[in-house]
CSV table of C-alpha atoms and ligand atoms in Angstrom, one decimal:
chain,number,residue,atom,x,y,z
A,1,UNK,CA,-16.1,5.0,4.1
A,2,UNK,CA,-12.8,4.4,2.6
A,3,UNK,CA,-9.8,6.3,1.3
A,4,UNK,CA,-10.4,6.1,-2.4
A,5,UNK,CA,-14.1,6.3,-2.6
A,6,UNK,CA,-14.5,9.9,-3.5
A,7,UNK,CA,-15.8,11.4,-6.7
A,8,UNK,CA,-14.8,14.8,-8.2
A,9,UNK,CA,-15.2,17.7,-5.8
A,10,UNK,CA,-18.2,19.9,-5.9
A,11,UNK,CA,-17.9,23.3,-7.6
A,12,UNK,CA,-17.2,26.2,-5.3
A,13,UNK,CA,-15.5,24.2,-2.7
A,14,UNK,CA,-12.4,25.7,-1.2
A,15,UNK,CA,-10.2,23.9,1.4
A,16,UNK,CA,-9.4,27.1,3.3
A,17,UNK,CA,-12.8,28.9,3.1
A,18,UNK,CA,-15.1,26.0,3.6
A,19,UNK,CA,-13.5,23.7,6.2
A,20,UNK,CA,-16.9,22.5,7.5
A,21,UNK,CA,-18.3,20.7,4.5
A,22,UNK,CA,-20.3,17.9,6.1
A,23,UNK,CA,-19.5,14.3,5.7
A,24,UNK,CA,-22.7,13.7,3.7
A,25,UNK,CA,-20.8,14.4,0.5
A,26,UNK,CA,-18.1,11.9,1.5
A,27,UNK,CA,-20.7,9.3,2.3
A,28,UNK,CA,-22.6,9.9,-0.9
A,29,UNK,CA,-19.3,9.6,-2.8
A,30,UNK,CA,-18.5,6.4,-0.9
A,31,UNK,CA,-21.7,4.9,-2.3
A,32,UNK,CA,-20.4,5.6,-5.8
A,33,UNK,CA,-17.4,3.3,-5.3
A,34,UNK,CA,-18.2,1.3,-8.4
A,35,UNK,CA,-17.7,4.5,-10.5
A,36,UNK,CA,-14.4,5.4,-8.8
A,37,UNK,CA,-10.9,4.1,-9.4
A,38,UNK,CA,-11.8,0.5,-8.8
A,39,UNK,CA,-14.6,0.9,-11.3
A,40,UNK,CA,-12.1,2.1,-13.8
A,41,UNK,CA,-10.0,-1.0,-13.2
A,42,UNK,CA,-13.0,-3.3,-13.7
A,43,UNK,CA,-13.8,-1.5,-16.9
A,44,UNK,CA,-10.2,-1.9,-18.1
A,45,UNK,CA,-10.3,-5.6,-17.3
A,46,UNK,CA,-13.5,-6.0,-19.3
A,47,UNK,CA,-12.0,-4.0,-22.2
A,48,UNK,CA,-8.9,-6.3,-22.1
A,49,UNK,CA,-11.1,-9.4,-22.3
A,50,UNK,CA,-13.2,-7.9,-25.1
A,51,UNK,CA,-10.0,-6.8,-27.0
A,52,UNK,CA,-8.7,-10.4,-26.9
A,53,UNK,CA,-11.7,-11.5,-29.0
A,54,UNK,CA,-11.0,-9.0,-31.7
A,55,UNK,CA,-8.1,-8.9,-34.1
A,56,UNK,CA,-6.9,-6.4,-36.7
A,57,UNK,CA,-5.5,-9.1,-38.9
A,58,UNK,CA,-2.0,-10.4,-38.9
A,59,UNK,CA,1.2,-9.4,-40.7
A,60,UNK,CA,2.4,-12.1,-43.0
A,61,UNK,CA,5.2,-14.2,-41.7
A,62,UNK,CA,7.5,-12.9,-44.5
A,63,UNK,CA,6.4,-9.3,-44.2
A,64,UNK,CA,9.0,-6.6,-44.6
A,65,UNK,CA,9.6,-4.0,-41.9
A,66,UNK,CA,7.2,-1.4,-43.4
A,67,UNK,CA,4.4,-4.0,-43.3
A,68,UNK,CA,5.2,-5.0,-39.7
A,69,UNK,CA,5.3,-1.3,-38.7
A,70,UNK,CA,1.9,-0.8,-40.4
A,71,UNK,CA,0.5,-3.8,-38.5
A,72,UNK,CA,1.9,-2.5,-35.2
A,73,UNK,CA,0.4,0.9,-35.9
A,74,UNK,CA,-3.0,-0.6,-36.7
A,75,UNK,CA,-3.0,-2.7,-33.5
A,76,UNK,CA,-2.3,0.5,-31.4
A,77,UNK,CA,-4.9,2.5,-33.3
A,78,UNK,CA,-7.5,-0.2,-32.7
A,79,UNK,CA,-6.8,-0.3,-29.0
A,80,UNK,CA,-5.7,-3.9,-29.3
A,81,UNK,CA,-2.8,-5.3,-27.3
A,82,UNK,CA,0.7,-5.9,-28.4
A,83,UNK,CA,1.8,-9.3,-27.2
A,84,UNK,CA,5.3,-10.7,-26.7
A,85,UNK,CA,5.1,-12.7,-29.9
A,86,UNK,CA,4.3,-9.6,-32.0
A,87,UNK,CA,6.8,-7.5,-33.8
A,88,UNK,CA,7.4,-4.2,-32.2
A,89,UNK,CA,9.7,-1.2,-32.8
A,90,UNK,CA,12.9,-1.5,-30.9
A,91,UNK,CA,12.3,1.9,-29.2
A,92,UNK,CA,8.9,0.7,-28.0
A,93,UNK,CA,10.5,-2.4,-26.5
A,94,UNK,CA,13.2,-0.4,-24.8
A,95,UNK,CA,10.8,2.2,-23.4
A,96,UNK,CA,8.7,-0.6,-21.9
A,97,UNK,CA,11.7,-2.3,-20.4
A,98,UNK,CA,12.8,1.0,-18.8
A,99,UNK,CA,9.4,1.8,-17.4
A,100,UNK,CA,8.4,-1.7,-16.2
A,101,UNK,CA,11.8,-2.3,-14.7
A,102,UNK,CA,11.8,1.0,-12.9
A,103,UNK,CA,8.3,0.2,-11.7
A,104,UNK,CA,9.4,-3.3,-10.5
A,105,UNK,CA,12.5,-1.9,-8.7
A,106,UNK,CA,10.2,0.7,-7.0
A,107,UNK,CA,8.0,-2.0,-5.6
A,108,UNK,CA,11.0,-3.9,-4.2
A,109,UNK,CA,12.8,-0.9,-2.8
A,110,UNK,CA,9.4,0.4,-1.6
A,111,UNK,CA,9.3,-2.5,0.9
A,112,UNK,CA,12.0,-0.8,3.0
A,113,UNK,CA,10.3,2.3,4.4
A,114,UNK,CA,7.3,0.4,5.7
A,115,UNK,CA,9.2,-2.8,6.5
A,116,UNK,CA,11.0,-0.6,8.9
A,117,UNK,CA,7.8,-0.5,11.0
A,118,UNK,CA,6.7,-4.1,11.0
A,119,UNK,CA,8.5,-4.9,14.3
A,120,UNK,CA,7.2,-1.7,15.9
A,121,UNK,CA,3.6,-1.7,14.8
A,122,UNK,CA,1.4,-0.7,17.8
A,123,UNK,CA,-0.7,-4.0,17.9
A,124,UNK,CA,-0.6,-7.6,16.6
A,125,UNK,CA,-3.4,-6.7,14.2
A,126,UNK,CA,-1.5,-3.7,12.8
A,127,UNK,CA,1.6,-5.9,12.5
A,128,UNK,CA,-0.3,-8.6,10.5
A,129,UNK,CA,-1.9,-6.0,8.2
A,130,UNK,CA,1.4,-4.2,7.5
A,131,UNK,CA,3.2,-7.5,7.0
A,132,UNK,CA,0.6,-8.5,4.4
A,133,UNK,CA,0.9,-5.2,2.7
A,134,UNK,CA,4.7,-5.2,2.5
A,135,UNK,CA,4.5,-8.8,1.2
A,136,UNK,CA,2.1,-7.6,-1.5
A,137,UNK,CA,4.7,-5.1,-2.7
A,138,UNK,CA,7.2,-8.0,-3.2
A,139,UNK,CA,4.5,-9.8,-5.3
A,140,UNK,CA,4.0,-6.6,-7.4
A,141,UNK,CA,7.7,-6.6,-8.1
A,142,UNK,CA,7.5,-10.2,-9.2
A,143,UNK,CA,4.5,-9.6,-11.6
A,144,UNK,CA,6.4,-6.7,-13.1
A,145,UNK,CA,9.7,-8.4,-13.5
A,146,UNK,CA,7.8,-11.3,-15.2
A,147,UNK,CA,6.1,-8.8,-17.5
A,148,UNK,CA,9.5,-7.2,-18.3
A,149,UNK,CA,11.0,-10.6,-19.1
A,150,UNK,CA,8.5,-11.1,-21.9
A,151,UNK,CA,10.4,-8.3,-23.7
A,152,UNK,CA,13.5,-10.4,-24.0
A,153,UNK,CA,15.5,-9.4,-20.9
A,154,UNK,CA,16.3,-11.7,-18.0
A,155,UNK,CA,15.5,-11.3,-14.4
A,156,UNK,CA,19.2,-11.4,-13.6
A,157,UNK,CA,19.9,-8.5,-16.0
A,158,UNK,CA,17.1,-6.5,-14.5
A,159,UNK,CA,18.3,-7.0,-10.9
A,160,UNK,CA,21.8,-6.3,-11.9
A,161,UNK,CA,20.8,-3.0,-13.4
A,162,UNK,CA,19.1,-2.0,-10.1
A,163,UNK,CA,21.9,-3.0,-7.7
A,164,UNK,CA,24.6,-1.4,-10.0
A,165,UNK,CA,22.5,1.8,-10.0
A,166,UNK,CA,22.1,1.8,-13.8
A,167,UNK,CA,18.3,1.8,-13.6
A,168,UNK,CA,16.1,4.1,-11.4
A,169,UNK,CA,13.4,3.5,-8.9
A,170,UNK,CA,10.8,5.9,-7.7
A,171,UNK,CA,12.1,9.0,-5.9
A,172,UNK,CA,9.5,8.6,-3.1
A,173,UNK,CA,11.3,5.7,-1.5
A,174,UNK,CA,14.3,7.8,-0.6
A,175,UNK,CA,12.4,9.6,2.2
A,176,UNK,CA,12.5,8.2,5.8
A,177,UNK,CA,9.5,6.9,7.8
A,178,UNK,CA,10.1,8.6,11.1
A,179,UNK,CA,6.9,7.7,13.1
A,180,UNK,CA,4.1,5.2,13.0
A,181,UNK,CA,1.9,7.8,11.3
A,182,UNK,CA,4.3,7.7,8.4
A,183,UNK,CA,2.9,4.2,7.7
A,184,UNK,CA,-0.5,5.8,7.4
A,185,UNK,CA,0.8,8.6,5.2
A,186,UNK,CA,2.7,6.2,2.9
A,187,UNK,CA,-0.5,4.1,2.5
A,188,UNK,CA,-2.8,7.0,1.9
A,189,UNK,CA,-0.6,9.3,-0.2
A,190,UNK,CA,2.1,7.1,-1.8
A,191,UNK,CA,-0.2,4.2,-2.6
A,192,UNK,CA,-2.9,6.7,-3.5
A,193,UNK,CA,-0.6,8.4,-6.0
A,194,UNK,CA,0.5,5.0,-7.2
A,195,UNK,CA,-3.1,4.0,-8.0
A,196,UNK,CA,-3.9,7.2,-9.7
A,197,UNK,CA,-0.8,6.7,-11.9
A,198,UNK,CA,-1.4,3.0,-12.4
A,199,UNK,CA,-5.1,2.8,-13.2
A,200,UNK,CA,-4.6,4.2,-16.7
A,201,UNK,CA,-1.7,1.7,-17.1
A,202,UNK,CA,-4.4,-1.0,-17.0
A,203,UNK,CA,-5.2,0.2,-20.5
A,204,UNK,CA,-1.5,0.2,-21.6
A,205,UNK,CA,-1.0,-1.1,-25.2
A,206,UNK,CA,1.4,-3.8,-24.0
A,207,UNK,CA,-0.7,-6.8,-22.9
A,208,UNK,CA,1.5,-8.3,-20.1
A,209,UNK,CA,2.0,-4.9,-18.5
A,210,UNK,CA,-1.8,-4.1,-18.7
A,211,UNK,CA,-2.7,-7.4,-17.2
A,212,UNK,CA,-0.2,-7.1,-14.3
A,213,UNK,CA,-1.5,-3.6,-13.6
A,214,UNK,CA,-5.1,-4.8,-13.1
A,215,UNK,CA,-4.0,-7.1,-10.4
A,216,UNK,CA,-1.7,-4.6,-8.8
A,217,UNK,CA,-4.3,-1.9,-8.8
A,218,UNK,CA,-6.8,-4.1,-7.0
A,219,UNK,CA,-4.3,-4.8,-4.3
A,220,UNK,CA,-3.0,-1.3,-4.2
A,221,UNK,CA,-6.5,-0.2,-3.4
A,222,UNK,CA,-6.4,-2.2,-0.2
A,223,UNK,CA,-3.1,-0.7,0.6
A,224,UNK,CA,-4.4,2.8,0.2
A,225,UNK,CA,-7.4,2.0,2.4
A,226,UNK,CA,-5.2,0.6,5.2
A,227,UNK,CA,-3.1,3.8,5.2
A,228,UNK,CA,-6.3,5.9,5.2
A,229,UNK,CA,-7.6,4.0,8.1
A,230,UNK,CA,-4.4,4.3,10.1
A,231,UNK,CA,-4.5,8.1,9.6
A,232,UNK,CA,-8.3,8.2,10.3
A,233,UNK,CA,-7.7,6.7,13.7
A,234,UNK,CA,-4.8,9.0,14.5
A,235,UNK,CA,-6.5,12.1,13.0
A,236,UNK,CA,-9.5,11.5,15.4
A,237,UNK,CA,-7.4,10.4,18.3
A,238,UNK,CA,-5.6,12.3,21.1
A,239,UNK,CA,-4.1,15.7,20.3
A,240,UNK,CA,-0.7,14.0,20.3
A,241,UNK,CA,-1.8,11.4,17.8
A,242,UNK,CA,-3.4,14.0,15.5
A,243,UNK,CA,-0.2,16.1,15.6
A,244,UNK,CA,1.8,13.0,14.7
A,245,UNK,CA,-0.5,12.3,11.7
A,246,UNK,CA,-0.4,15.9,10.6
A,247,UNK,CA,3.4,16.0,10.7
A,248,UNK,CA,3.5,12.8,8.6
A,249,UNK,CA,1.2,14.3,6.0
A,250,UNK,CA,3.1,17.6,6.0
A,251,UNK,CA,6.3,15.6,5.1
A,252,UNK,CA,4.9,13.2,2.6
A,253,UNK,CA,2.6,15.6,0.6
A,254,UNK,CA,5.1,17.2,-1.8
A,255,UNK,CA,7.3,14.1,-2.3
A,256,UNK,CA,4.0,12.3,-3.3
A,257,UNK,CA,3.1,15.0,-5.8
A,258,UNK,CA,6.6,14.6,-7.3
A,259,UNK,CA,6.1,10.9,-7.8
A,260,UNK,CA,4.2,11.8,-11.0
A,261,UNK,CA,7.4,12.9,-12.6
A,262,UNK,CA,8.6,16.2,-14.0
A,263,UNK,CA,6.1,18.8,-15.3
A,264,UNK,CA,4.9,18.0,-18.8
A,265,UNK,CA,7.1,20.6,-20.4
A,266,UNK,CA,10.2,18.8,-19.0
A,267,UNK,CA,9.0,15.2,-19.5
A,268,UNK,CA,11.3,13.6,-22.0
A,269,UNK,CA,9.2,10.4,-22.7
A,270,UNK,CA,5.6,11.5,-22.3
A,271,UNK,CA,4.8,12.5,-25.9
A,272,UNK,CA,6.1,9.2,-27.4
A,273,UNK,CA,4.8,7.0,-24.7
A,274,UNK,CA,1.3,8.6,-25.1
A,275,UNK,CA,1.5,8.1,-28.9
A,276,UNK,CA,2.2,4.4,-28.2
A,277,UNK,CA,-0.6,4.3,-25.6
A,278,UNK,CA,1.8,3.2,-22.9
A,279,UNK,CA,0.9,6.3,-20.9
A,280,UNK,CA,-2.7,7.4,-21.3
A,281,UNK,CA,-2.4,10.7,-19.4
A,282,UNK,CA,0.4,13.2,-18.9
A,283,UNK,CA,2.3,13.6,-15.6
A,284,UNK,CA,0.5,16.9,-14.9
A,285,UNK,CA,-3.0,15.5,-15.7
A,286,UNK,CA,-2.5,12.7,-13.2
A,287,UNK,CA,-1.0,14.9,-10.5
A,288,UNK,CA,-4.0,17.1,-10.8
A,289,UNK,CA,-6.3,14.2,-10.5
A,290,UNK,CA,-4.5,13.1,-7.3
A,291,UNK,CA,-4.8,16.6,-5.7
A,292,UNK,CA,-8.5,16.7,-6.5
A,293,UNK,CA,-9.0,13.3,-4.9
A,294,UNK,CA,-7.1,14.1,-1.7
A,295,UNK,CA,-8.7,17.3,-0.7
A,296,UNK,CA,-12.0,15.8,0.5
A,297,UNK,CA,-10.2,12.8,2.0
A,298,UNK,CA,-7.9,15.1,4.1
A,299,UNK,CA,-11.0,16.8,5.5
A,300,UNK,CA,-12.5,13.5,6.5
A,301,UNK,CA,-9.2,12.5,8.1
A,302,UNK,CA,-9.4,15.7,10.2
A,303,UNK,CA,-6.1,16.7,8.7
A,304,UNK,CA,-5.0,19.5,6.4
A,305,UNK,CA,-2.8,19.5,3.3
A,306,UNK,CA,0.3,21.7,3.8
A,307,UNK,CA,-0.5,24.1,1.0
A,308,UNK,CA,-1.9,27.5,1.8
A,309,UNK,CA,-2.6,28.2,-1.9
A,310,UNK,CA,-4.8,25.2,-2.4
A,311,UNK,CA,-8.0,26.7,-3.9
A,312,UNK,CA,-11.0,25.3,-5.9
A,313,UNK,CA,-10.8,26.9,-9.3
A,314,UNK,CA,-14.4,27.0,-10.6
A,315,UNK,CA,-13.3,27.8,-14.1
A,316,UNK,CA,-11.0,24.8,-14.4
A,317,UNK,CA,-13.2,22.6,-12.2
A,318,UNK,CA,-10.1,21.5,-10.4
A,319,UNK,CA,-7.9,22.7,-7.4
A,320,UNK,CA,-5.1,25.1,-7.9
A,321,UNK,CA,-2.2,23.9,-5.9
A,322,UNK,CA,1.5,24.6,-5.2
A,323,UNK,CA,3.8,22.5,-7.4
A,324,UNK,CA,6.4,20.3,-5.7
A,325,UNK,CA,10.1,21.3,-5.8
A,326,UNK,CA,11.2,19.7,-9.0
A,327,UNK,CA,14.9,20.6,-8.3
A,328,UNK,CA,14.6,18.4,-5.3
A,329,UNK,CA,13.0,15.7,-7.4
A,330,UNK,CA,16.0,15.8,-9.8
A,331,UNK,CA,18.4,15.7,-6.9
A,332,UNK,CA,16.7,12.7,-5.3
A,333,UNK,CA,16.5,10.9,-8.7
A,334,UNK,CA,20.2,11.4,-9.3
A,335,UNK,CA,21.0,9.8,-5.9
A,336,UNK,CA,21.1,12.6,-3.5
A,337,UNK,CA,17.9,12.1,-1.5
A,338,UNK,CA,17.8,11.6,2.3
A,339,UNK,CA,17.9,7.8,2.1
A,340,UNK,CA,19.3,6.8,-1.4
A,341,UNK,CA,22.5,5.4,0.0
A,342,UNK,CA,20.8,3.5,2.8
A,343,UNK,CA,18.2,2.0,0.5
A,344,UNK,CA,20.8,0.8,-2.1
A,345,UNK,CA,23.2,-0.5,0.5
A,346,UNK,CA,20.3,-2.5,2.1
A,347,UNK,CA,19.2,-3.9,-1.3
A,348,UNK,CA,22.7,-4.9,-2.2
A,349,UNK,CA,23.2,-6.6,1.1
A,350,UNK,CA,19.9,-8.5,0.8
A,351,UNK,CA,20.9,-9.5,-2.7
A,352,UNK,CA,24.2,-10.8,-1.6
A,353,UNK,CA,22.7,-12.6,1.5
A,354,UNK,CA,20.2,-14.3,-0.8
A,355,UNK,CA,22.8,-15.7,-3.2
A,356,UNK,CA,22.7,-19.2,-1.5
A,357,UNK,CA,18.9,-19.3,-1.9
A,358,UNK,CA,19.2,-18.6,-5.7
A,359,UNK,CA,21.9,-21.2,-6.0
A,360,UNK,CA,19.8,-23.8,-4.1
A,361,UNK,CA,16.7,-23.0,-6.2
A,362,UNK,CA,18.7,-23.4,-9.4
A,363,UNK,CA,20.3,-26.7,-8.3
A,364,UNK,CA,16.9,-28.0,-7.3
A,365,UNK,CA,15.3,-27.0,-10.6
A,366,UNK,CA,18.2,-28.7,-12.5
A,367,UNK,CA,17.8,-31.9,-10.4
A,368,UNK,CA,14.1,-32.0,-11.1
A,369,UNK,CA,14.7,-31.5,-14.9
A,370,UNK,CA,17.3,-34.3,-14.9
A,371,UNK,CA,15.0,-36.6,-12.9
A,372,UNK,CA,12.3,-36.0,-15.5
A,373,UNK,CA,14.7,-36.8,-18.3
A,374,UNK,CA,15.7,-40.0,-16.5
A,375,UNK,CA,12.1,-41.4,-16.3
A,376,UNK,CA,11.6,-43.9,-19.1
A,377,UNK,CA,8.8,-42.9,-21.6
B,1,FAQ,N1,11.2,8.8,-9.6
B,1,FAQ,O1,9.9,11.6,-19.2
B,1,FAQ,P1,9.4,11.3,-17.8
B,1,FAQ,C1,4.5,2.4,-5.8
B,1,FAQ,C2,12.5,9.8,-14.4
B,1,FAQ,S1,5.2,2.2,-7.4
B,1,FAQ,C3,12.3,8.4,-10.3
B,1,FAQ,O2,8.2,12.0,-17.4
B,1,FAQ,P2,8.2,8.7,-17.9
B,1,FAQ,C4,3.9,1.2,-5.2
B,1,FAQ,C5,12.0,9.0,-15.6
B,1,FAQ,O3,12.3,7.6,-15.4
B,1,FAQ,C6,5.9,3.7,-7.8
B,1,FAQ,N2,12.5,8.8,-11.6
B,1,FAQ,O4,9.4,9.7,-17.6
B,1,FAQ,C7,4.3,1.2,-3.8
B,1,FAQ,C8,12.9,9.6,-16.7
B,1,FAQ,O5,14.2,9.1,-16.5
B,1,FAQ,P3,15.1,8.3,-17.7
B,1,FAQ,C9,6.5,3.7,-9.1
B,1,FAQ,C10,11.5,9.5,-12.2
B,1,FAQ,O6,8.7,7.4,-17.7
B,1,FAQ,C11,3.7,2.0,-2.8
B,1,FAQ,C12,13.0,11.1,-16.4
B,1,FAQ,O7,12.7,11.1,-15.0
B,1,FAQ,N3,5.6,3.7,-10.1
B,1,FAQ,O8,4.6,3.5,-5.4
B,1,FAQ,C13,10.4,9.9,-11.5
B,1,FAQ,O9,7.4,9.1,-19.1
B,1,FAQ,C14,4.1,1.9,-1.5
B,1,FAQ,C15,12.0,11.9,-17.2
B,1,FAQ,O10,10.6,11.7,-16.8
B,1,FAQ,C16,5.9,3.5,-11.4
B,1,FAQ,O11,7.0,3.3,-11.8
B,1,FAQ,C17,10.2,9.5,-10.1
B,1,FAQ,N4,9.2,9.9,-9.4
B,1,FAQ,O12,7.2,9.1,-16.7
B,1,FAQ,C18,5.3,0.3,-3.4
B,1,FAQ,C19,4.7,3.6,-12.4
B,1,FAQ,N5,9.6,10.6,-12.4
B,1,FAQ,O13,14.6,6.9,-17.6
B,1,FAQ,C20,5.7,0.2,-2.1
B,1,FAQ,C21,5.2,3.4,-13.8
B,1,FAQ,C22,10.3,10.6,-13.5
B,1,FAQ,O14,14.9,9.0,-19.0
B,1,FAQ,C23,5.1,1.0,-1.1
B,1,FAQ,N6,5.9,4.5,-14.3
B,1,FAQ,N7,11.4,10.0,-13.4
B,1,FAQ,O15,16.5,8.4,-17.2
B,1,FAQ,C24,5.4,5.6,-14.9
B,1,FAQ,O16,4.2,5.8,-14.9
B,1,FAQ,C25,6.3,6.7,-15.5
B,1,FAQ,O17,7.6,6.0,-15.7
B,1,FAQ,C26,6.5,7.9,-14.6
B,1,FAQ,C27,7.6,8.8,-15.3
B,1,FAQ,C28,5.2,8.7,-14.6
B,1,FAQ,C29,7.0,7.6,-13.2
């Protein structure tokens, strides 16, 4: 049984009133893996391949802006993909750069909280798994920077916007990882929230972002499972281990809920991003989906979610839950979280320390190019 194998909860289930739901439900849900989040990624991948074989015609090379806009609108309406060569409204391009860059920066800064535990993992096997996971995050950053570059911005500009503080990264990475159990909580909750947010992005209207997301989600699913497994061992371990796991979940639950962004009423970009099919669901819809997914999983982990008001709402067929502190989210986003300064200082230092590697790589690439030119035809 794995961390993201659960279907929607049964009606009438209540975290507080029905703590003894047996594991049969979880096992049955595990069998339905293909219909879960990974199933959605596979379906999005198939839809991408299928969409590549269809076209809605092409705008003439000398088309005026109105005709280009009409073509763009038709591509979006037909669920086709906008590709880098296509005309696109400037605001669409800028919105994508903002979101993809913020996402890429999050993957890179997101290496720090868990990287902190690589040297202190409790066994060689745990160390190897965590190392691979943190390396994957670097890879995700690279896919995403490459996707952003297709929009006409350079990697250097993107990195400069991160280190100068002009672009954001996810609020969640400004919280500290205090114990080994935090590695489990980050994997289960942070990667879990990331997948719930990113699976719909596999159907984003911009082709390079959608394709990057398919690969990222498959890997993110492994990340969530490793976190779930770390917590499962601790949650069923000694009383001290269980307490450590519970403490980690208590600290990471609300910041994970805040990852989905401000409530819909305060979300500045959602309406336009959904009209452009960049976002497919609102912040609150995805947050709800995440809560519903976690309740059963917490029970299987032998842990509780730190929300006394978590209740199954039979009418809505979803859990009622306590919202995260959005004032805290805004404070963290604006630079005043527990670790913002430390994360940025570390990234700037790593960037400065890596200058010689970038120079050497550029010199090597230039030499290879001039060697190729020197070869007689
Ligand atoms: N943190 O109008 P909205 C990961 C900003 S990857 C910081 O609702 P939007 C993998 C937002 O930018 C995690 N800022 O914005 C991993 C906007 O500011 P602006 C990252 C936030 O874009 C795991 C303003 O608030 N994932 O975890 C946050 O429509 C473990 C108004 O908000 C992505 O980036 C926040 N939480 O919706 C790695 C996914 N929320 O630019 C390592 C892609 C909002 O106007 C270890 N991004 N803001 O100044 C998205 O899906 C969207 O951008 C949202 C925000 C949903 C995050």
